[in-house]
Short mmCIF file of C-alpha atoms and ligand atoms in Angstrom, two decimals:
data_model
loop_
_atom_site.label_atom_id
_atom_site.label_comp_id
_atom_site.label_asym_id
_atom_site.label_seq_id
_atom_site.Cartn_x
_atom_site.Cartn_y
_atom_site.Cartn_z
CA MET A 156 -58.61 -173.49 -19.54
CA ASN A 157 -60.71 -175.31 -21.32
CA GLU A 158 -59.75 -178.70 -21.94
CA ASP A 159 -59.57 -178.49 -25.06
CA ASP A 160 -57.04 -176.22 -25.27
CA ALA A 161 -55.31 -177.60 -22.07
CA ALA A 162 -54.92 -180.97 -24.82
CA LEU A 163 -54.03 -178.27 -27.57
CA LEU A 164 -50.70 -176.61 -25.25
CA GLU A 165 -49.51 -180.13 -24.16
CA GLY A 166 -48.88 -181.09 -27.85
CA LEU A 167 -47.04 -178.86 -28.65
CA PHE A 168 -45.23 -178.80 -25.18
CA LYS A 169 -44.76 -182.96 -25.73
CA ARG A 170 -43.42 -182.27 -28.65
CA TYR A 171 -40.72 -179.63 -28.14
CA TYR A 172 -39.82 -181.55 -25.42
CA PHE A 173 -39.58 -184.91 -27.08
CA GLU A 174 -37.29 -183.07 -30.53
CA ASN A 175 -35.28 -180.98 -27.66
CA VAL A 176 -34.49 -183.74 -24.62
CA GLY A 177 -31.03 -183.32 -26.02
CA ARG A 178 -30.45 -179.47 -25.74
CA ILE A 179 -32.53 -178.80 -22.11
CA HIS A 180 -30.10 -177.93 -19.64
CA VAL A 181 -29.61 -180.23 -16.39
CA PRO A 182 -28.63 -178.04 -13.59
CA HIS A 183 -25.14 -179.30 -11.88
CA LYS A 184 -25.62 -180.60 -8.75
CA MET A 185 -28.45 -182.67 -10.04
CA GLY A 186 -29.71 -185.37 -7.84
CA ARG A 187 -28.92 -183.24 -4.40
CA ARG A 188 -31.87 -180.85 -6.08
CA GLU A 189 -35.93 -180.36 -5.67
CA PHE A 190 -38.02 -181.23 -8.27
CA GLY A 191 -41.53 -179.16 -9.12
CA TYR A 192 -43.55 -179.56 -11.73
CA GLN A 193 -47.25 -178.37 -12.55
CA ARG A 194 -49.15 -179.83 -15.71
CA PHE A 195 -52.11 -177.47 -17.30
CA ASN A 196 -55.38 -177.10 -15.31
CA GLY A 197 -53.40 -179.29 -12.45
CA GLY A 198 -51.78 -178.57 -8.95
CA MET A 199 -48.00 -178.63 -8.39
CA ASN A 200 -46.28 -181.68 -8.34
CA ARG A 201 -42.73 -181.00 -5.81
CA HIS A 202 -40.46 -182.20 -3.18
CA LEU A 203 -39.46 -184.66 -6.25
CA ALA A 204 -36.03 -185.87 -6.96
CA MET A 205 -34.06 -186.41 -9.95
CA ARG A 206 -31.86 -189.62 -10.23
CA ASP A 207 -29.78 -189.14 -13.43
CA ASP A 208 -30.74 -186.71 -16.63
CA GLY A 209 -32.85 -189.50 -18.12
CA ALA A 210 -35.21 -189.03 -14.64
CA LEU A 211 -35.44 -185.58 -15.50
CA ARG A 212 -36.26 -186.12 -19.62
CA VAL A 213 -39.16 -188.99 -19.09
CA MET A 214 -41.11 -186.55 -16.75
CA LEU A 215 -40.39 -183.53 -19.58
CA VAL A 216 -41.54 -186.50 -22.67
CA SER A 217 -44.38 -187.88 -20.07
CA ASN A 218 -45.95 -185.71 -18.11
CA SER A 219 -45.76 -182.21 -21.09
CA PRO A 220 -45.87 -179.91 -18.03
CA SER A 221 -47.10 -176.35 -18.24
CA ASP A 222 -43.92 -175.12 -15.81
CA VAL A 223 -40.81 -177.56 -14.43
CA TYR A 224 -39.21 -176.05 -11.32
CA CYS A 225 -35.94 -177.30 -9.85
CA SER A 226 -34.89 -175.74 -6.39
CA ASN A 227 -31.95 -172.76 -6.08
CA ALA A 228 -30.88 -174.84 -2.75
CA TYR A 229 -29.21 -178.63 -2.44
CA TYR A 230 -29.91 -181.30 -0.06
CA SER A 231 -29.12 -184.58 1.36
CA PHE A 232 -32.81 -185.98 0.96
CA PRO A 233 -34.70 -183.67 -1.78
CA ASP A 234 -37.59 -185.64 -2.03
CA LEU A 235 -38.40 -185.60 1.75
CA PRO A 236 -40.29 -182.94 3.19
CA MET A 237 -39.51 -180.04 3.89
CA ASN A 238 -38.34 -179.92 7.32
CA GLU A 239 -36.20 -184.03 6.81
CA LYS A 240 -34.35 -182.50 3.53
CA ASP A 241 -30.91 -180.89 5.18
CA TRP A 242 -30.51 -177.83 3.62
CA LYS A 243 -26.83 -177.55 1.99
CA GLY A 244 -26.56 -174.23 1.31
CA ALA A 245 -28.46 -172.89 -2.48
CA ASP A 246 -27.18 -170.51 -5.55
CA LEU A 247 -27.77 -167.23 -5.39
CA ILE A 248 -30.94 -166.35 -7.53
CA PHE A 249 -32.15 -163.18 -8.91
CA ASP A 250 -35.49 -162.17 -10.72
CA ILE A 251 -36.36 -158.79 -12.68
CA ASP A 252 -39.49 -158.77 -13.53
CA ALA A 253 -40.92 -155.92 -16.06
CA LYS A 254 -44.03 -155.75 -14.24
CA ASP A 255 -42.89 -154.50 -10.96
CA LEU A 256 -40.73 -151.83 -12.98
CA ASN A 257 -44.49 -149.68 -13.70
CA LEU A 258 -43.33 -148.51 -16.95
CA GLU A 259 -45.23 -146.05 -18.67
CA CYS A 260 -45.41 -148.96 -21.76
CA ARG A 261 -47.33 -151.63 -20.11
CA ALA A 262 -50.88 -149.42 -19.98
CA GLY A 263 -50.43 -149.67 -24.08
CA HIS A 264 -49.80 -153.59 -23.99
CA THR A 265 -52.48 -155.20 -20.57
CA VAL A 266 -55.66 -156.25 -21.89
CA TYR A 267 -58.22 -157.44 -19.77
CA ARG A 268 -59.69 -160.74 -19.66
CA CYS A 269 -63.17 -161.34 -17.71
CA SER A 270 -62.96 -164.10 -15.04
CA ASP A 271 -66.84 -165.10 -15.76
CA CYS A 272 -67.22 -164.90 -19.77
CA MET A 273 -63.91 -164.68 -20.69
CA ALA A 274 -64.56 -161.86 -23.42
CA VAL A 275 -61.20 -159.57 -23.85
CA SER A 276 -61.23 -156.03 -24.04
CA ARG A 277 -58.97 -152.87 -23.14
CA ASP A 278 -60.83 -152.08 -20.38
CA ALA A 279 -59.58 -152.17 -16.79
CA SER A 280 -62.66 -150.66 -14.73
CA ALA A 281 -65.17 -153.46 -15.55
CA CYS A 282 -65.93 -156.09 -18.51
CA ARG A 283 -67.99 -154.66 -21.47
CA ALA A 284 -69.98 -157.41 -22.75
CA CYS A 285 -71.23 -158.28 -19.24
CA GLY A 286 -70.31 -155.85 -16.37
CA SER A 287 -68.76 -158.37 -14.29
CA ALA A 288 -66.06 -156.70 -12.44
CA ARG A 289 -63.85 -160.09 -12.21
CA LEU A 290 -61.37 -159.42 -14.11
CA ASP A 291 -57.83 -160.95 -15.44
CA SER A 292 -54.69 -158.33 -16.62
CA LYS A 293 -52.48 -160.13 -19.85
CA SER A 294 -49.58 -158.39 -20.90
CA VAL A 295 -48.26 -159.26 -24.32
CA ALA A 296 -44.97 -159.17 -25.71
CA CYS A 297 -43.11 -155.50 -25.59
CA ARG A 298 -40.01 -154.30 -26.55
CA ASP A 299 -39.35 -151.47 -24.13
CA CYS A 300 -40.27 -153.69 -21.26
CA ILE A 301 -37.50 -155.93 -22.41
CA ASP A 302 -35.16 -153.50 -23.07
CA ALA A 303 -35.41 -151.41 -19.89
CA SER A 304 -35.45 -155.55 -18.10
CA LYS A 305 -31.89 -155.77 -19.77
CA LYS A 306 -30.57 -152.54 -17.94
CA GLU A 307 -31.95 -153.82 -14.55
CA VAL A 308 -29.77 -157.00 -15.30
CA ARG A 309 -26.58 -155.33 -16.48
CA LYS A 310 -26.51 -153.21 -13.08
CA LEU A 311 -27.23 -156.36 -11.43
CA GLU A 312 -24.80 -157.76 -13.10
CA ASP A 313 -21.56 -154.63 -12.97
CA ILE A 314 -22.60 -155.32 -8.72
CA LEU A 315 -22.42 -158.89 -8.44
CA VAL A 316 -19.21 -158.37 -10.29
CA ARG A 317 -17.29 -155.15 -9.13
CA ASP A 318 -18.77 -155.59 -5.96
CA PHE A 319 -18.99 -158.82 -4.94
CA GLY A 320 -16.61 -160.23 -6.84
CA ILE A 321 -18.05 -163.10 -8.37
CA PRO A 322 -16.41 -164.02 -11.70
CA GLU A 323 -18.08 -162.83 -14.84
CA GLY A 324 -18.22 -166.51 -16.00
CA SER A 325 -19.95 -168.21 -13.13
CA ILE A 326 -23.30 -166.14 -14.11
CA ARG A 327 -25.78 -167.45 -15.59
CA VAL A 328 -28.83 -164.79 -17.45
CA TYR A 329 -32.11 -166.36 -18.69
CA PHE A 330 -34.59 -165.09 -20.42
CA SER A 331 -37.80 -166.21 -18.35
CA GLY A 332 -40.15 -167.19 -20.64
CA ASN A 333 -42.76 -163.80 -20.02
CA GLU A 334 -41.48 -160.73 -19.18
CA GLY A 335 -38.41 -160.66 -17.45
CA PHE A 336 -34.81 -162.33 -16.34
CA HIS A 337 -33.70 -164.36 -14.16
CA VAL A 338 -30.13 -164.25 -13.31
CA HIS A 339 -28.21 -167.61 -11.27
CA ALA A 340 -24.86 -167.25 -9.42
CA TYR A 341 -23.13 -169.85 -9.28
CA ALA A 342 -20.34 -168.55 -6.44
CA PRO A 343 -19.35 -170.68 -3.16
CA HIS A 344 -18.93 -168.12 -0.82
CA PHE A 345 -22.40 -167.06 -1.14
CA GLU A 346 -24.17 -170.80 -0.92
CA GLN A 347 -23.83 -170.34 3.38
CA LEU A 348 -26.20 -167.56 3.22
CA ASN A 349 -29.59 -167.91 5.13
CA SER A 350 -32.41 -165.61 4.25
CA ARG A 351 -32.18 -162.49 6.88
CA GLU A 352 -28.26 -162.75 5.48
CA ARG A 353 -29.81 -162.57 1.22
CA GLY A 354 -32.06 -159.81 2.70
CA GLU A 355 -28.99 -157.74 3.04
CA LEU A 356 -27.38 -158.29 -0.08
CA VAL A 357 -31.19 -157.77 -1.24
CA ASP A 358 -30.98 -153.86 0.30
CA TYR A 359 -26.98 -153.73 -1.27
CA ILE A 360 -28.76 -154.04 -4.19
CA ARG A 361 -31.49 -152.59 -4.51
CA PHE A 362 -29.66 -149.45 -2.87
CA ASN A 363 -31.90 -149.07 0.24
CA GLY A 364 -32.06 -147.41 3.35
CA ALA A 365 -28.83 -145.40 1.57
CA VAL A 366 -27.72 -142.17 4.29
CA PRO A 367 -25.79 -138.75 3.42
CA GLU A 368 -23.22 -140.47 5.74
CA ARG A 369 -21.83 -142.73 3.85
CA PHE A 370 -21.55 -140.55 1.54
CA GLY A 371 -19.33 -138.44 2.81
CA MET A 372 -22.28 -135.63 4.79
CA THR A 373 -22.76 -134.95 8.06
CA ARG A 374 -25.99 -132.96 9.52
CA ARG A 375 -22.60 -130.55 10.79
CA GLN A 376 -20.39 -130.84 7.99
CA PRO A 377 -18.87 -127.55 7.33
CA LYS A 378 -19.38 -126.80 3.14
CA ARG A 379 -15.22 -126.29 2.70
CA ASP A 380 -15.01 -129.78 3.79
CA LEU A 381 -17.01 -131.52 0.97
CA GLN A 382 -14.80 -130.88 -1.71
CA LYS A 383 -12.60 -133.52 -0.06
CA THR A 384 -15.78 -136.31 1.74
CA LEU A 385 -18.72 -136.14 -0.83
CA PRO A 386 -17.87 -139.50 -3.60
CA GLU A 387 -15.69 -138.53 -6.48
CA LEU A 388 -16.50 -140.08 -10.30
CA GLY A 389 -14.46 -142.72 -10.78
CA ASP A 390 -14.48 -144.02 -6.41
CA ALA A 391 -15.78 -147.88 -6.77
CA GLY A 392 -18.50 -149.77 -5.89
CA TRP A 393 -21.50 -147.41 -4.56
CA ALA A 394 -19.64 -143.96 -4.10
CA GLY A 395 -18.92 -144.34 -7.44
CA ARG A 396 -22.32 -144.78 -8.69
CA VAL A 397 -23.65 -141.89 -6.24
CA ALA A 398 -21.61 -139.63 -7.78
CA LYS A 399 -22.32 -139.95 -11.37
CA GLY A 400 -26.10 -140.68 -10.10
CA ILE A 401 -26.78 -137.21 -8.76
CA PHE A 402 -23.51 -135.47 -10.82
CA VAL A 403 -23.39 -136.54 -13.61
CA ASN A 404 -19.58 -134.82 -14.32
CA LYS A 405 -17.16 -133.23 -12.56
CA THR A 406 -18.31 -129.81 -13.56
CA GLY A 407 -21.85 -130.88 -12.12
CA ARG A 408 -20.00 -132.48 -8.62
CA LYS A 409 -18.21 -128.58 -8.23
CA ARG A 410 -22.11 -126.83 -9.49
CA PHE A 411 -23.66 -128.82 -6.43
CA ILE A 412 -21.36 -127.97 -3.99
CA SER A 413 -21.18 -124.16 -4.89
CA GLN A 414 -24.68 -124.24 -4.53
CA ILE A 415 -25.05 -126.35 -1.45
CA ASP A 416 -27.52 -124.00 1.85
CA GLY A 417 -28.60 -124.56 4.93
CA ASP A 418 -30.50 -128.10 4.48
CA ALA A 419 -27.75 -129.54 2.12
CA TYR A 420 -28.18 -132.38 4.17
CA ASP A 421 -32.06 -133.19 3.61
CA SER A 422 -31.59 -132.57 0.02
CA TYR A 423 -28.58 -134.87 -0.69
CA GLN A 424 -30.81 -137.33 1.82
CA ARG A 425 -33.42 -136.63 -1.05
CA SER A 426 -31.32 -136.98 -3.81
CA LEU A 427 -29.87 -140.44 -2.38
CA ARG A 428 -33.29 -141.37 -2.04
CA GLU A 429 -34.41 -140.45 -5.67
CA ILE A 430 -31.63 -141.94 -7.46
CA ALA A 431 -32.53 -145.36 -5.99
CA GLY A 432 -34.47 -146.07 -8.48
CA THR A 433 -32.11 -145.72 -11.02
CA ILE A 434 -28.33 -147.17 -9.87
CA GLY A 435 -30.30 -149.43 -7.82
CA ALA A 436 -31.01 -152.57 -9.58
CA ARG A 437 -34.77 -153.27 -9.73
CA ILE A 438 -34.60 -156.95 -7.95
CA ASP A 439 -37.83 -158.64 -6.90
CA PRO A 440 -36.51 -159.14 -3.30
CA GLN A 441 -39.08 -162.54 -2.34
CA VAL A 442 -36.91 -164.40 -5.09
CA THR A 443 -33.60 -163.97 -3.65
CA THR A 444 -34.19 -164.08 -0.28
CA ASP A 445 -36.48 -167.75 -0.53
CA VAL A 446 -33.58 -170.72 0.31
CA HIS A 447 -35.85 -172.98 -0.63
CA ARG A 448 -37.91 -172.72 -3.18
CA ILE A 449 -38.03 -173.93 -7.12
CA PHE A 450 -37.26 -172.21 -9.27
CA ARG A 451 -38.29 -171.85 -12.96
CA MET A 452 -35.32 -174.45 -14.66
CA PRO A 453 -33.40 -173.34 -17.45
CA ASP A 454 -34.81 -174.57 -21.23
CA SER A 455 -37.94 -175.21 -19.86
CA LEU A 456 -40.87 -173.55 -21.91
CA ASN A 457 -43.25 -171.11 -19.81
CA GLY A 458 -46.84 -171.94 -19.67
CA LYS A 459 -47.86 -168.51 -19.17
CA SER A 460 -46.28 -167.59 -23.45
CA GLY A 461 -45.33 -171.13 -24.25
CA MET A 462 -42.01 -169.19 -24.61
CA ALA A 463 -38.36 -171.20 -23.28
CA LYS A 464 -36.80 -169.91 -20.65
CA VAL A 465 -33.56 -170.20 -22.44
CA PRO A 466 -29.45 -168.12 -21.62
CA CYS A 467 -29.19 -165.30 -23.25
CA GLY A 468 -25.61 -165.15 -24.40
CA ASP A 469 -24.79 -162.03 -25.62
CA LEU A 470 -27.60 -159.74 -23.65
CA ASP A 471 -27.68 -156.92 -25.99
CA SER A 472 -28.46 -158.79 -29.46
CA PHE A 473 -31.09 -161.15 -27.36
CA ASP A 474 -34.42 -160.97 -28.73
CA PRO A 475 -36.40 -162.60 -26.51
CA HIS A 476 -39.64 -162.51 -28.36
CA VAL A 477 -37.14 -164.37 -31.19
CA ASP A 478 -34.67 -166.51 -29.23
CA ALA A 479 -37.49 -167.71 -26.89
CA CYS A 480 -39.98 -168.85 -29.30
CA VAL A 481 -39.14 -172.33 -29.80
CA LEU A 482 -42.35 -173.83 -29.95
CA ASP A 483 -42.89 -175.72 -33.22
CA ASP A 484 -44.41 -173.07 -35.94
CA GLY A 485 -46.55 -175.33 -38.03
CA PRO A 486 -50.07 -173.70 -38.72
CA VAL A 487 -52.37 -174.03 -36.20
CA THR A 488 -56.34 -172.74 -36.18
CA VAL A 489 -58.48 -170.88 -32.98
CA THR A 490 -60.08 -168.55 -31.96
CA ALA A 491 -58.59 -165.24 -30.98
CA ARG A 492 -59.48 -162.30 -28.50
CA CYS A 493 -56.72 -160.59 -28.53
CA PRO A 494 -57.35 -156.75 -28.50
CA VAL A 495 -52.82 -155.49 -28.97
CA ALA A 496 -51.07 -156.23 -31.24
CA PHE A 497 -47.51 -158.41 -30.76
CA ARG A 498 -44.64 -159.51 -32.14
CA LEU A 499 -43.21 -162.86 -32.18
CA LYS A 500 -40.17 -164.13 -34.45
CA GLY A 501 -40.58 -161.30 -36.44
CA HIS A 502 -44.13 -161.24 -37.52
CA ALA A 503 -46.89 -159.16 -36.65
CA PHE A 504 -49.82 -160.71 -35.13
CA GLY A 505 -53.19 -159.00 -34.01
CA PRO A 506 -55.59 -157.10 -32.96
CA TYR A 507 -58.25 -159.66 -33.55
CA ASP A 508 -61.47 -159.41 -32.51
CA SER A 509 -62.68 -162.43 -31.90
CA GLU A 510 -61.82 -164.21 -35.09
CA GLN A 511 -60.64 -167.18 -36.40
CA VAL A 512 -57.47 -167.21 -37.48
CA THR A 513 -54.57 -169.87 -38.53
CA VAL A 514 -51.24 -168.95 -37.08
CA PRO A 515 -47.89 -170.74 -36.57
CA GLY A 516 -48.07 -172.33 -33.39
CA TYR A 517 -45.94 -171.11 -31.11
CA ALA A 518 -48.24 -167.49 -31.68
CA ALA A 519 -51.61 -170.28 -30.67
CA ALA A 520 -49.80 -170.94 -27.62
CA TYR A 521 -48.35 -167.68 -26.64
CA MET A 522 -52.32 -166.79 -26.82
CA LEU A 523 -53.80 -169.79 -25.56
CA CYS A 524 -51.31 -169.19 -22.37
CA LYS A 525 -52.50 -165.76 -21.49
CA GLY A 526 -56.52 -166.97 -23.04
CA LEU A 527 -56.90 -164.72 -25.55
CA ALA A 528 -57.58 -167.37 -27.96
CA THR A 529 -59.47 -171.39 -27.57
CA SER A 530 -59.46 -173.87 -29.73
CA SER A 531 -63.24 -174.57 -29.38
CA GLY A 532 -65.03 -173.61 -31.50
CA ALA A 533 -62.53 -173.15 -34.16
ZN1 ZN B 640 -67.40 -160.68 -19.04
ZN1 ZN B 641 -43.85 -152.26 -22.10
#
């Protein structure tokens, strides 16, 4: 990003932090967590400790960081190097990102920016202006992606509450600030789990590696027993989810059993594999298993979009393209090169073909953060 664009974004971000300092959610056990931040065009500063919310606020306003992070782990000495921190435990965290869901809509709202000449087009193979193949993909706001990600959040919440016994009130759902959701679970009996044990939770949540034996069928199972052994729709946990996923309803269950022939085991195994993507929650395994991660801090701005990581409240009515657009709406003039249209705060923007436009600050920041606009030449 050129220096002028970075300075413009820093100004917008600083104003947000200055004016909203009181609404920044300060993490509990804050004195025992590691903090980190990045500035536009800057590297990562981590291994920082924040004594209290005053220190955090001073850091935000004086640095106007592009991104702010905080560990899910707590340590005796959060500001020492990793092997001297003395790890004491970590909250469970989950990341659901629309880009991992491989939705059909993505091609329609993904653009490619040339790293050599900065031209932007919808062509994924090569830059139309200079022929370079060094392209960076950028995705703009899409409602279908958000709705699909919300579905994954609901599946995850259901598993955390019903299967793991985590009270609903201990689970916080946040919009990530760009294209997905972060879920934080504060559950004392999970705090001590190490990375491998968290990996087992991930497999459970994603419904990885399910075998027919676990769900009422062995290779030599007599057909007459299946009525008793196969999962019922009302069963708790995965048994019930499998029944709903494969049989759909009671009639479907009966039909499934009556149609079973010689290779029932194999076809049941195939069905279990096929429904994993539908009934398992598609969380990012790396985020949950990393017990030393610094994770985007709630209420902080996301340098990839200029939107904020905000709590969702009611997930059904939550609209990130309105509720997370927190930057100033005063007019900003930029040269925009954004070949697809997008909507923020109820207003339509673009498409723009390298044209000078005056748009609200949040929309200018959105395009600047994604490299789809520049302040120079404006
Ligand atoms: Zn180019
Ligand atoms: Zn989409």
